[in-house]
Amino acid sequence: MGEPLKVFITYSHEDTDSKDKLRQCLAVMEQQGLITIWHDNEILPGDKWYKKISKNLNDSDILLYIVSASSLASKNCNKELADALSGEIRIIPIILEDCDWQNHQLSDVQALPDQGKPINEWQPESKGWQNVVVGLQKVVEIMRPNVSDDVKETLPEWVFQQGNFLMMLGQSDKAIEAYSHAIELNPNNTIAYYNRGIAYGDKGAHDHAISNYSKAIDLQPDYTDAYYNRGNTYSDKGVYNRAITDYNKAIELNPDNAMAYCNRGIAYNCKGAYNRAIADYNKAIELNPELAESYNNRGIAYGSKGAYDRAIADFSKLIDLNPEFALAYHNRGNTYHNKGAYDRAIADFSKSIDLNPEFALAYHNRGMCWLHLQNWQEARSDLTVAKSIGEDIIAAFRNDYKNVEAFERRHGLQLPADIAAMLTQRRRSRFPKIQKDLIQQSSPLNLSSQKKEILSANVTLPKSPDVVNLLEELRDTGIPLEQYVAMPSHFGIKTGMDDAFVVDGELRDKLIADHSSSADILKPFLHGRDIKRWQVDAQDLWLIFAYHGIEIDAYPAILKHIKKYRDSLSKRTGKQKWYELQAVPGDSEYFTQPKLVCPNRYNHQTFAVDTDGLYCGNTCYLISTEETWLCGILNSSVVEWFYSQVSDQLTADELRALSGYIQQVPIPNVTSTQKALIGKIVNYLIYLQKQPTTNSKDLAHARDYMMLKYFERIIDGLVYECYLPETLHQGDKYFFKPLLDEHLPQPDEISGNKMSVFRGIFEHLYERTHSVRKNLFFLDSVKPVRIIEGKW
Amino acid sequence: MRITKIKIKNFRAFYGRPYQLNLHRAGKNLLIYGENGSGKSSLYLALECFLESSEDDSYQFENYQNIFIADAGYIKLHLRADRRSNEQTYEWSQSVKETNDPLFIEASKANGFLDYKALLETHYVHRESGIVNVFDLLVKNLLANTVSALTGRSLADDWEDIQPPFPRRNATNQIAILEEQIENFNLELADRLTELRTKASEILEKFGYDVKVEFDFQGITYNRDNKMLDGEQILLKVKFFDRDIPLHHRFLNEAKLSAIAIAIYFSSILVQPESDLKILALDDVLIGLDMSNRLPVIDILEEYFSDYQIFFLTYDRTWYEIVRQRTEESKWKYAEFYFKKTPENEIPIYEEDRPYLAKAKEYFDNNDYKACAIYIRTAFEEAIKNFCDKKRLPVRYSEDPKKLTSEDFWTAIKNEAFLQNSLINEIELYRKFILNPLSHATIVNIIKKEISGAIDAVENLEQELKKL
């Protein structure tokens, strides 16, 4: 027998009794000379005590950490403990009671009692303590120096368990170090990858988390939890389609996982697919009737669809499960508001404010109810409080009602001037923005790391079910752009310094004259600002295409030119050499192929077709495709509306091209004949856009400008028919048929004076009696069109 | 699509009992005579509000309900696509709103409602300067619903978009957007005016005025310095043989200005696509015209608006009778509104017009022989004309059927020997001085006995012709 192992105990003051109990249990082992209690240390908040005793700590062989809500709550102390830990100590958490750490769903955590079953759940508790003692005896056994190698715990396992312990303490940075160490020691440690994924997820490092889960899945393709957690991470990132794929896999592997259904429901919900979301919540509730988040989420989904009574039932159930849950009252109140039951709504909002006096949104929403009841004094007071706690009441009001006049008209009220002023902003935006808040509403995934739940605001008032349903209908009509187009879409080349890399035609000629090799890397260049609707108006600009790894010495004239900028170029961030471009997404072929481009900022959808192989700057967004008709889809008012509803506006009048949102745009499923017709009209527009008379705002050329705009309207009509064929046909609105009957020529089939042929086509299609003109004229009698035009 | 029945209760003047206007399965046009305040304008308003409520939420039924009546009111329209199809009913009331059907949304764009108030705007002439600014009339009224080819929105919406508040002076982006909106508005309006000018001149020709209408619109501009819009004017100009006529010239009297206004109004409908339900409601719009200028309107309606359902309302009895005589009973319904005083209040009475002969007898009983004679003659003409139509009798050929006289029809009937000689002789006797188009002048001297004889003769004739 060697020396007794030195045991170090850490516990929270509140758990002193348990610590004493533990010592009592260990007394026998101490008497046997197996261990000696080296140090028994109460956690003292605010004191840098671990520093002081770090020597003691690191001289110990075993650390027993008594896990309870109060010990885990001492974040600072735990951080110090984590910092003080060396890698050589065997850590054994002793679980006293059920608390947060289990939400992490860490795998293979070794804790005592067995399986981490908390002591207070053992009947009687003494059995739990007994289990702890037996467990410790085993550990001590294998830690003895003379134990044979096959039973001996290995270093990688120790390091891995230390990672788990650090996670338990909420020290994800340290945990990642430990897991990484474990992986270094054993590259096939699947669980270490998985747990490291969770640690990254805790930090919000989604991409790292995803790659760790993916690695774990590579090593073990049926790793259910890895799919599930990767799904959660995708969902956090807003990549719902991938999230859903992962949840599908997780459910396939384990059909009884209520949370996987619930979270898939959330992903569907965020995509606006409420029916599917509801089906998933139903399944989750079936599997686990106590799952509070399912009721809340289902309530939100029902509310979004306008099924208020069902929503109310769900929130009421939630209140039954937890009568102190402020958000549940708020959400029910919100639903009552949308139903017009303002008294009940006010009662619920008041209750939620009682439970959480800082609940800004609840004040705001109660204020809105008072407005409806024309109790100006209460309304004024609630709105003022909401504003003072930080609710943007002007934005919320604008999103819900557009403006005060619209609100008054809609509800037949007349607001007092001061309240109207509180709710008014001077800027105008083209579309009433309602959905944007719905997205915020459904993405409040207040994740406790890996257990995912919508447990936050069922935000603003009132969600218009019409808008929500229409968005869902549009999504259901097609497949997302990212799936439709094979090549990934992205922004253009970042030079890091346009002055050095972009040259005009004159300088280009000079560079080539100086050395003929220059021509090889001088490429036609496109700025975002030169993209018009339908076609690009490329200026005579050229990009020095100094890709990564270029042999710059082969281009002496170029080198001489950019040397002038060497100092500034060297200061750019990134790993490129000073003469290289800062970032070139994709490979260069990507630019030479036919593509659609749009500027990174715009007022209206501004996609153009580029077949000239222009090299785009990073003020451009590129979609690699030969399908010209997609330009028609992307520039249509339907898509403009869709995009403005789902994306963030830069300012009231400006949109931003954001990959994540553009990729979501559903591309409708249409026949090749239909694609060809849209493509043809797009070609008309490309041609017309280039003509001087169509761009002149001179009254003398008004008719040509109208022609251009009229063909755009025709595209709108066609695209409406692609997305909503049944609705349009019910209203007797047809565009494809009459236009196909015209057998319009392609622009390049027209010989002679093309403009005069186009004018003829326009005048014909614009005749008062032509069904295309008539259908466009009366198009807004169709409900979805009215919604999109903000007239519903 | 035509309106076959209108049911109204407790809407404006229509209070107390429910009112029902039957327009036949075919959905006939309706000609109504009614004194001012008799309920005539309430009918006009009922139709207008019904359609407008489809698009505009500010039209709320309760705002038009009679406040003294607790009983809830309604307007119900019955419609048929054609005589054979099923009748559909749409209601607008405080509790039911079925007007937001696409049918009515589209019909409301056709802008087929005109009353004299709108016309008064063209009369608003500064005589000294001779300037008529029709900007408001056109943009806010006649062309308001027209859909812009540039923006796909109505001209009124586009106008609304460029109204204050204007962007801050340094908000260049927003100013650029505003200026683009203004340009679009200008282009669209200018284009509309070109179409309107051509059509209005064509219609003015029907009035017998060989003048051309022009609109002088220089475009709206944004005045950045003063943050306001400039150029809110469309000047009406009239050319006579390519020569400008100053508007203070006596050539452009009240009547001609009215004609110009009506021509512009009709044109504003004619330059737009047609909706399924086409309604044209004219409330006293012809009052500024003398009789000779009114007659062409009937031809214009027939030529340009034959597939519209026309609601023609007037307080001018003579005009009412003229229109009635010049229109076909197969397409028109004739009715009148008058007020009946009851001990408690006044209620409007709606009554369909009776046959001419019945009216003749009524005037006879009231000793108004002149009016009586007119109706006898009208009854006679109607009887023989309908009979010729029914039997397809060969009548003297005339390029314009309206130029056929009663002589032509009467001769045709006599030639076919349908009637007994005694009846023919009797009619011939009265034709000379009562059943004669020139009877207006001589009628004063006719004695009572002869009038009653003429009534009997025409009644006999009607009965005989009916049997055949």
Short mmCIF file of C-alpha atoms in Angstrom, two decimals, chain A residues 409-410 426-428 430 603-604 652-654 696-699 701-703 705-707 709-710 712-713 731 733 762 766-769 773-774 776-782 786 789 791-792, chain B residues 54-55 57-58 102 105-106 109 145-152 157 161-163 165-166 174 177-178 180-181 183-184 186-188 190-192 195 227 269-275 308:
data_model
loop_
_atom_site.label_atom_id
_atom_site.label_comp_id
_atom_site.label_asym_id
_atom_site.label_seq_id
_atom_site.Cartn_x
_atom_site.Cartn_y
_atom_site.Cartn_z
CA ARG A 409 -59.38 54.48 -40.44
CA ARG A 410 -59.16 50.81 -39.73
CA ARG A 426 -41.82 61.17 -40.34
CA ARG A 427 -40.16 58.72 -42.62
CA ARG A 428 -42.11 56.68 -45.07
CA ARG A 430 -43.07 51.56 -49.08
CA ASN A 603 -34.36 50.71 -52.85
CA HIS A 604 -36.13 48.28 -55.14
CA ALA A 652 -36.68 53.08 -44.13
CA ASP A 653 -36.02 53.31 -47.84
CA GLU A 654 -33.09 51.05 -48.44
CA SER A 696 -35.17 59.92 -70.63
CA LYS A 697 -37.61 61.55 -68.30
CA ASP A 698 -38.31 64.14 -70.95
CA LEU A 699 -42.05 64.36 -71.53
CA HIS A 701 -40.20 60.43 -74.62
CA ALA A 702 -42.81 59.62 -72.02
CA ARG A 703 -44.29 56.91 -74.17
CA TYR A 705 -40.44 55.19 -70.72
CA MET A 706 -43.99 53.95 -70.19
CA MET A 707 -43.29 51.08 -72.53
CA LYS A 709 -42.45 50.27 -67.22
CA TYR A 710 -45.37 48.50 -68.82
CA GLU A 712 -42.09 45.47 -66.05
CA ARG A 713 -45.72 45.43 -65.03
CA GLY A 731 -60.54 36.15 -60.40
CA LYS A 733 -56.87 37.06 -64.38
CA PHE A 762 -46.48 47.87 -76.57
CA TYR A 766 -51.64 48.54 -73.97
CA GLU A 767 -54.93 48.84 -75.82
CA ARG A 768 -57.82 49.43 -73.53
CA THR A 769 -59.52 46.23 -74.61
CA ARG A 773 -54.02 45.63 -70.00
CA LYS A 774 -57.37 44.87 -68.48
CA LEU A 776 -53.18 44.47 -65.01
CA PHE A 777 -55.62 47.32 -64.50
CA PHE A 778 -57.85 45.24 -62.28
CA LEU A 779 -55.14 43.04 -60.77
CA ASP A 780 -55.47 44.57 -57.34
CA SER A 781 -58.97 43.25 -56.89
CA VAL A 782 -57.32 39.92 -56.06
CA ARG A 786 -54.13 43.78 -52.27
CA GLU A 789 -49.83 46.41 -52.23
CA LYS A 791 -54.47 47.75 -49.50
CA TRP A 792 -55.98 44.93 -47.50
CA SER B 54 -65.39 48.01 -51.58
CA GLU B 55 -62.05 49.84 -51.66
CA ASP B 57 -62.82 51.70 -45.42
CA SER B 58 -63.88 55.23 -44.63
CA PRO B 102 -63.51 41.77 -56.65
CA ILE B 105 -63.57 46.64 -56.37
CA GLU B 106 -63.16 46.56 -60.12
CA LYS B 109 -62.43 51.88 -60.56
CA ASN B 145 -58.78 55.60 -60.03
CA THR B 146 -56.91 55.20 -63.25
CA VAL B 147 -54.04 52.71 -62.86
CA SER B 148 -50.60 53.95 -63.75
CA ALA B 149 -48.67 51.85 -66.22
CA LEU B 150 -45.53 53.10 -64.52
CA THR B 151 -46.24 52.18 -60.95
CA GLY B 152 -49.22 49.86 -61.19
CA ASP B 157 -52.25 56.87 -54.68
CA ASP B 161 -47.25 59.50 -52.21
CA ILE B 162 -45.79 62.84 -53.16
CA GLN B 163 -47.68 64.79 -50.52
CA PRO B 165 -44.34 65.59 -45.11
CA PHE B 166 -41.37 66.13 -47.36
CA GLN B 174 -35.10 60.52 -49.93
CA ILE B 177 -36.87 59.08 -54.37
CA LEU B 178 -39.48 61.80 -54.05
CA GLU B 180 -38.52 60.11 -59.08
CA GLN B 181 -42.06 59.59 -57.81
CA GLU B 183 -41.52 62.31 -62.46
CA ASN B 184 -43.50 59.12 -62.70
CA ASN B 186 -45.97 63.66 -64.35
CA LEU B 187 -45.35 61.17 -67.11
CA GLU B 188 -48.41 59.13 -66.31
CA ALA B 190 -49.30 63.69 -69.23
CA ASP B 191 -49.94 60.47 -71.06
CA ARG B 192 -53.45 60.21 -69.68
CA GLU B 195 -55.54 60.11 -74.51
CA LYS B 227 -40.25 72.39 -49.40
CA ILE B 269 -64.20 56.40 -68.54
CA LEU B 270 -63.58 55.52 -72.15
CA VAL B 271 -59.79 55.58 -71.93
CA GLN B 272 -59.74 52.91 -69.25
CA PRO B 273 -60.36 49.17 -69.43
CA GLU B 274 -63.92 48.12 -68.66
CA SER B 275 -64.93 46.25 -65.55
CA TYR B 308 -73.26 50.05 -69.36
#
